[in-house]
Every structure is written in C-alpha cells, then in structure tokens.
mmCIF file of C-alpha atoms in Angstrom:
data_model
loop_
_atom_site.group_PDB
_atom_site.id
_atom_site.type_symbol
_atom_site.label_atom_id
_atom_site.label_comp_id
_atom_site.label_asym_id
_atom_site.label_seq_id
_atom_site.Cartn_x
_atom_site.Cartn_y
_atom_site.Cartn_z
ATOM 1 C CA UNK A 86 178.089 121.507 81.697
ATOM 2 C CA UNK A 87 176.471 118.929 84.336
ATOM 3 C CA UNK A 88 172.927 118.662 85.382
ATOM 4 C CA UNK A 89 169.946 116.190 85.085
ATOM 5 C CA UNK A 90 166.750 116.794 82.272
ATOM 6 C CA UNK A 91 163.575 114.929 83.194
ATOM 7 C CA UNK A 92 159.907 115.785 82.597
ATOM 8 C CA UNK A 93 158.020 116.946 79.669
ATOM 9 C CA UNK A 94 158.782 117.870 76.229
ATOM 10 C CA UNK A 95 159.714 121.502 76.696
ATOM 11 C CA UNK A 96 162.516 120.669 79.418
ATOM 12 C CA UNK A 97 164.614 118.962 76.554
ATOM 13 C CA UNK A 98 163.843 121.456 74.383
ATOM 14 C CA UNK A 99 165.936 123.966 76.957
ATOM 15 C CA UNK A 100 168.437 121.643 77.292
ATOM 16 C CA UNK A 101 168.697 121.429 73.508
ATOM 17 C CA UNK A 102 168.908 125.096 73.210
ATOM 18 C CA UNK A 103 171.512 125.568 75.856
ATOM 19 C CA UNK A 104 173.737 122.806 74.493
ATOM 20 C CA UNK A 105 173.635 124.488 71.270
ATOM 21 C CA UNK A 106 174.267 127.842 72.144
ATOM 22 C CA UNK A 107 177.363 126.950 73.867
ATOM 23 C CA UNK A 108 178.194 123.834 72.250
ATOM 24 C CA UNK A 109 181.182 125.014 70.315
ATOM 25 C CA UNK A 110 183.091 126.464 73.618
ATOM 26 C CA UNK A 111 181.864 123.532 76.170
ATOM 27 C CA UNK A 112 184.964 121.606 77.576
ATOM 28 C CA UNK A 113 183.017 119.005 79.690
ATOM 29 C CA UNK A 114 179.394 117.779 79.453
ATOM 30 C CA UNK A 115 178.052 115.275 82.294
ATOM 31 C CA UNK A 116 174.131 114.830 81.942
ATOM 32 C CA UNK A 117 171.497 112.765 82.708
ATOM 33 C CA UNK A 118 168.626 112.450 80.159
ATOM 34 C CA UNK A 119 165.154 111.300 81.427
ATOM 35 C CA UNK A 120 163.315 108.494 79.109
ATOM 36 C CA UNK A 121 161.250 111.255 77.500
ATOM 37 C CA UNK A 122 163.866 112.350 75.498
ATOM 38 C CA UNK A 123 164.104 109.332 73.088
ATOM 39 C CA UNK A 124 162.422 110.958 70.103
ATOM 40 C CA UNK A 125 163.449 114.557 70.844
ATOM 41 C CA UNK A 126 165.665 114.907 67.759
ATOM 42 C CA UNK A 127 166.843 118.187 68.529
ATOM 43 C CA UNK A 128 168.613 117.373 71.507
ATOM 44 C CA UNK A 129 170.426 114.557 70.192
ATOM 45 C CA UNK A 130 171.508 116.026 67.099
ATOM 46 C CA UNK A 131 173.398 118.692 68.964
ATOM 47 C CA UNK A 132 175.647 115.857 69.599
ATOM 48 C CA UNK A 133 176.358 115.223 66.149
ATOM 49 C CA UNK A 134 178.019 118.809 65.651
ATOM 50 C CA UNK A 135 181.886 119.718 65.697
ATOM 51 C CA UNK A 136 183.192 120.067 69.243
ATOM 52 C CA UNK A 137 186.445 121.773 69.150
ATOM 53 C CA UNK A 138 186.762 122.462 72.867
ATOM 54 C CA UNK A 139 185.025 119.088 74.208
ATOM 55 C CA UNK A 140 187.176 117.133 76.461
ATOM 56 C CA UNK A 141 184.996 115.189 78.433
ATOM 57 C CA UNK A 142 181.382 113.824 77.208
ATOM 58 C CA UNK A 143 179.165 111.785 79.643
ATOM 59 C CA UNK A 144 176.047 111.318 78.872
ATOM 60 C CA UNK A 145 173.602 108.753 80.835
ATOM 61 C CA UNK A 146 170.383 108.209 79.124
ATOM 62 C CA UNK A 147 167.688 106.436 81.169
ATOM 63 C CA UNK A 148 165.346 105.225 78.752
ATOM 64 C CA UNK A 149 164.409 101.352 78.940
ATOM 65 C CA UNK A 150 165.846 101.217 75.374
ATOM 66 C CA UNK A 151 169.111 102.861 73.818
ATOM 67 C CA UNK A 152 169.114 105.640 71.830
ATOM 68 C CA UNK A 153 170.616 104.647 68.482
ATOM 69 C CA UNK A 154 172.835 106.953 66.253
ATOM 70 C CA UNK A 155 172.652 105.561 62.762
ATOM 71 C CA UNK A 156 175.091 105.352 60.106
ATOM 72 C CA UNK A 157 173.489 107.944 58.445
ATOM 73 C CA UNK A 158 173.457 110.070 61.398
ATOM 74 C CA UNK A 159 177.706 109.936 60.896
ATOM 75 C CA UNK A 160 180.215 110.324 63.865
ATOM 76 C CA UNK A 161 179.358 111.769 67.291
ATOM 77 C CA UNK A 162 180.727 115.431 66.958
ATOM 78 C CA UNK A 163 181.121 114.923 63.380
ATOM 79 C CA UNK A 164 184.119 113.176 63.891
ATOM 80 C CA UNK A 165 185.717 116.520 64.870
ATOM 81 C CA UNK A 166 186.738 116.750 68.446
ATOM 82 C CA UNK A 167 190.486 117.058 68.714
ATOM 83 C CA UNK A 168 190.499 117.868 72.514
ATOM 84 C CA UNK A 169 188.432 114.921 73.622
ATOM 85 C CA UNK A 170 189.851 112.561 76.165
ATOM 86 C CA UNK A 171 187.106 111.087 77.944
ATOM 87 C CA UNK A 172 183.602 109.314 77.015
ATOM 88 C CA UNK A 173 181.066 107.615 79.393
ATOM 89 C CA UNK A 174 177.605 106.919 77.982
ATOM 90 C CA UNK A 175 174.995 104.442 79.246
ATOM 91 C CA UNK A 176 172.016 103.616 76.647
ATOM 92 C CA UNK A 177 173.309 105.237 73.975
ATOM 93 C CA UNK A 178 174.948 103.502 70.887
ATOM 94 C CA UNK A 179 176.660 105.191 68.134
ATOM 95 C CA UNK A 180 179.955 104.430 65.960
ATOM 96 C CA UNK A 181 183.230 104.428 68.187
ATOM 97 C CA UNK A 182 185.339 103.726 65.056
ATOM 98 C CA UNK A 183 185.871 107.605 64.657
ATOM 99 C CA UNK A 184 188.747 109.682 63.983
ATOM 100 C CA UNK A 185 188.771 110.885 67.824
ATOM 101 C CA UNK A 186 188.978 107.135 68.799
ATOM 102 C CA UNK A 187 192.720 106.965 68.912
ATOM 103 C CA UNK A 188 193.161 110.053 71.654
ATOM 104 C CA UNK A 189 190.915 108.793 74.037
ATOM 105 C CA UNK A 190 191.969 107.924 77.903
ATOM 106 C CA UNK A 191 189.001 106.932 79.360
ATOM 107 C CA UNK A 192 186.061 104.706 77.598
ATOM 108 C CA UNK A 193 183.030 103.513 79.680
ATOM 109 C CA UNK A 194 180.170 101.912 77.413
ATOM 110 C CA UNK A 195 177.229 100.604 79.413
ATOM 111 C CA UNK A 196 173.842 99.146 78.606
ATOM 112 C CA UNK A 197 173.907 99.796 74.907
ATOM 113 C CA UNK A 198 173.846 97.693 71.756
ATOM 114 C CA UNK A 199 177.691 97.629 70.791
ATOM 115 C CA UNK A 200 178.792 94.231 69.544
ATOM 116 C CA UNK A 201 181.566 92.876 71.196
ATOM 117 C CA UNK A 202 183.541 91.598 68.158
ATOM 118 C CA UNK A 203 183.291 95.515 66.615
ATOM 119 C CA UNK A 204 184.258 96.833 69.972
ATOM 120 C CA UNK A 205 187.336 94.497 70.517
ATOM 121 C CA UNK A 206 188.596 95.763 66.849
ATOM 122 C CA UNK A 207 187.953 99.281 67.751
ATOM 123 C CA UNK A 208 189.863 99.492 70.892
ATOM 124 C CA UNK A 209 192.968 98.276 69.070
ATOM 125 C CA UNK A 210 193.116 101.782 67.829
ATOM 126 C CA UNK A 211 192.943 103.515 71.240
ATOM 127 C CA UNK A 212 196.645 102.897 72.639
ATOM 128 C CA UNK A 213 196.443 105.765 75.123
ATOM 129 C CA UNK A 214 193.434 104.186 76.917
ATOM 130 C CA UNK A 215 194.130 104.609 80.769
ATOM 131 C CA UNK A 216 190.477 103.293 81.856
ATOM 132 C CA UNK A 217 188.235 101.077 80.347
ATOM 133 C CA UNK A 218 185.026 100.131 81.483
ATOM 134 C CA UNK A 219 182.409 97.698 79.586
ATOM 135 C CA UNK A 220 178.977 96.764 80.737
ATOM 136 C CA UNK A 221 176.580 94.452 79.270
ATOM 137 C CA UNK A 222 177.708 94.737 75.699
ATOM 138 C CA UNK A 223 176.073 92.503 73.104
ATOM 139 C CA UNK A 224 177.353 89.225 71.481
ATOM 140 C CA UNK A 225 178.013 87.313 69.461
ATOM 141 C CA UNK A 226 181.531 87.501 70.892
ATOM 142 C CA UNK A 227 184.702 87.055 68.597
ATOM 143 C CA UNK A 228 185.369 83.341 67.102
ATOM 144 C CA UNK A 229 187.967 82.125 67.548
ATOM 145 C CA UNK A 230 189.122 83.758 70.940
ATOM 146 C CA UNK A 231 191.680 86.473 69.929
ATOM 147 C CA UNK A 232 195.360 85.771 70.468
ATOM 148 C CA UNK A 233 196.623 86.467 74.136
ATOM 149 C CA UNK A 234 197.875 90.161 74.946
ATOM 150 C CA UNK A 235 197.238 90.657 70.974
ATOM 151 C CA UNK A 236 196.010 94.309 71.992
ATOM 152 C CA UNK A 237 198.545 96.466 73.524
ATOM 153 C CA UNK A 238 197.282 99.270 75.672
ATOM 154 C CA UNK A 239 200.144 99.939 77.802
ATOM 155 C CA UNK A 240 198.967 102.880 79.782
ATOM 156 C CA UNK A 241 195.846 100.990 81.016
ATOM 157 C CA UNK A 242 195.750 100.947 84.642
ATOM 158 C CA UNK A 243 191.794 100.144 85.002
ATOM 159 C CA UNK A 244 189.965 97.482 83.004
ATOM 160 C CA UNK A 245 186.040 96.796 84.381
ATOM 161 C CA UNK A 246 184.417 94.238 82.661
ATOM 162 C CA UNK A 247 180.480 93.289 83.662
ATOM 163 C CA UNK A 248 179.439 90.605 80.894
ATOM 164 C CA UNK A 249 178.528 87.029 80.420
ATOM 165 C CA UNK A 250 181.997 85.184 80.721
ATOM 166 C CA UNK A 251 181.949 84.552 76.931
ATOM 167 C CA UNK A 252 181.504 88.078 75.960
ATOM 168 C CA UNK A 253 184.090 89.450 78.853
ATOM 169 C CA UNK A 254 186.799 86.694 78.329
ATOM 170 C CA UNK A 255 188.074 87.938 74.437
ATOM 171 C CA UNK A 256 188.722 91.173 76.333
ATOM 172 C CA UNK A 257 190.512 90.436 79.330
ATOM 173 C CA UNK A 258 192.409 87.524 77.076
ATOM 174 C CA UNK A 259 193.561 90.021 74.348
ATOM 175 C CA UNK A 260 194.315 93.393 75.838
ATOM 176 C CA UNK A 261 197.788 93.486 77.006
ATOM 177 C CA UNK A 262 197.621 96.498 79.845
ATOM 178 C CA UNK A 263 200.254 98.182 82.470
ATOM 179 C CA UNK A 264 201.715 95.698 84.645
ATOM 180 C CA UNK A 265 199.766 97.416 87.650
ATOM 181 C CA UNK A 266 196.501 97.491 86.033
ATOM 182 C CA UNK A 267 193.347 96.705 88.073
ATOM 183 C CA UNK A 268 191.067 94.433 86.604
ATOM 184 C CA UNK A 269 187.420 94.412 88.225
ATOM 185 C CA UNK A 270 185.281 91.188 86.204
ATOM 186 C CA UNK A 271 181.776 90.596 86.983
ATOM 187 C CA UNK A 272 180.241 87.716 84.833
ATOM 188 C CA UNK A 273 176.420 87.613 86.101
ATOM 189 C CA UNK A 274 175.679 84.627 84.146
ATOM 190 C CA UNK A 275 177.878 81.987 82.693
ATOM 191 C CA UNK A 276 177.692 81.042 79.085
ATOM 192 C CA UNK A 277 180.542 79.750 77.145
ATOM 193 C CA UNK A 278 180.814 80.531 73.225
ATOM 194 C CA UNK A 279 183.780 78.869 73.030
ATOM 195 C CA UNK A 280 184.738 75.474 73.941
ATOM 196 C CA UNK A 281 184.850 74.895 77.937
ATOM 197 C CA UNK A 282 188.767 73.769 77.618
ATOM 198 C CA UNK A 283 189.889 76.872 76.003
ATOM 199 C CA UNK A 284 187.800 79.081 78.166
ATOM 200 C CA UNK A 285 189.464 77.355 81.384
ATOM 201 C CA UNK A 286 192.763 77.561 80.128
ATOM 202 C CA UNK A 287 192.424 81.210 78.791
ATOM 203 C CA UNK A 288 191.157 82.160 82.404
ATOM 204 C CA UNK A 289 193.547 80.625 84.358
ATOM 205 C CA UNK A 290 195.994 82.303 82.187
ATOM 206 C CA UNK A 291 194.412 85.557 82.932
ATOM 207 C CA UNK A 292 194.466 85.275 86.510
ATOM 208 C CA UNK A 293 198.123 84.375 86.866
ATOM 209 C CA UNK A 294 199.054 87.502 84.637
ATOM 210 C CA UNK A 295 197.152 89.827 87.071
ATOM 211 C CA UNK A 296 198.027 88.115 90.046
ATOM 212 C CA UNK A 297 201.630 88.424 88.937
ATOM 213 C CA UNK A 298 201.303 92.105 88.588
ATOM 214 C CA UNK A 299 199.560 92.727 91.731
ATOM 215 C CA UNK A 300 202.599 90.966 93.335
ATOM 216 C CA UNK A 301 205.473 92.253 91.473
ATOM 217 C CA UNK A 302 204.315 95.937 91.299
ATOM 218 C CA UNK A 303 205.592 97.909 94.245
ATOM 219 C CA UNK A 304 205.040 101.575 93.734
ATOM 220 C CA UNK A 305 201.363 101.498 92.426
ATOM 221 C CA UNK A 306 199.853 97.905 93.186
ATOM 222 C CA UNK A 307 197.260 96.558 91.105
ATOM 223 C CA UNK A 308 194.149 94.939 92.161
ATOM 224 C CA UNK A 309 192.197 91.652 91.149
ATOM 225 C CA UNK A 310 188.609 91.536 91.874
ATOM 226 C CA UNK A 311 186.243 88.887 90.489
ATOM 227 C CA UNK A 312 182.441 88.928 91.000
#
C-alpha cells in the first residue's frame, strides 16, 4: 500500500479502516500522513497490530512534533512481524528494541525523539543491517566514546548520518561496516560533547578507515562524503 493522506478527520478514518481491513496481508506500507492525524488514535493503533506478512514499513508523518508511542503502547506490530526487513519513519518515536529488530536489513529514522545512546545500544542487535540512515536524533551522546569498531555490522554498505558532530561521531566511530560501505556524514552544527582532542583523533581514524575502504575495494567501490 502506497499513498498520501492529508486533510480533515474523515480522510484519516478512511485510511485507518483501509489499513485495518487489509493489515494481516499487507507486505508493504509506504504512506505520508498529514499533521491533522496527530490525535487520530484509530489510525496509529493500527500499527500496533501483529503484521505477519509485512516486509517494509515506511511512514512519513508531516506534523511539527513527533507522534510518540509510549511504553504502555508496547512494540510496533505487537512485536510480531516475522517477515519485516525495512523500517523508515519520520516524526515517529517508538521502541526499536523489539523482537523484530535483529532481522532488519534497512533502518531509517528521521526527525524524531530517539536518544543517541539508546539507539546505539539497539543497533548492536542488528547484525544484518545493509542500510542505516539516522537524521536529527536527540542527545545526549554516549559518554565515554564507544570503543572503535565495537559494533560489527558486516553487511552494512550504506551509512548516512545527519546530526550534530557529537551525536554522529559515536556511531561512525563504533560501527564496523563492510569494507566497501558508503559513508555520507552531514553535521549541521559543531558541538563537541567529548574533549576536542579525543574527537579530532576519532574523526581522523574514521576518515582513514573509510578512505582505505574506498581505495582498496575493487569490485564495489565505496564512497565518502562529508557535508
């Protein structure tokens, strides 16, 4: 299912009904949801139902603040999504420390109130990731800086980080990706949360590592882009 829902209350009621009628057999959900849906509970509750066939779940919520699923709500898909491989959300906050986390191949989280240190811990449980994109997640960063290459994700071929330097650095420093991983790293503001000398040393190590991967990989060259 792919589409866009925006407008008055009845629009979201129709979307909720359509999703609920087909939820148990849906394989892909890719929808953009307008800001008026923030308090439309029947729509959001649909995402808490078990999803036995769901492979890909991508939802962009266009609200000015995130739709938060509390601990009382439980996991997305009630923790039951055995076929799930891809999650991509914007302006949604939920627990990713769920039973389906270990099977993910693609994870994209943007503009939501995810905590950096919690997200880093959960990523340790995702060894099959091939694509990881984290944008504008919240602090504080983990202190001290995690050990270099302490999180092994051998299939990761795309790492995209858009965050303040002190938030992004622990991820790019700790994650050990494939040798031909593409790194796209955009830091809109510099705000060191660790000693400057340690940060500079860590950045240097990261740049050397990804540069070596770029030049040594022959069949599938990687890329390094800093913004």
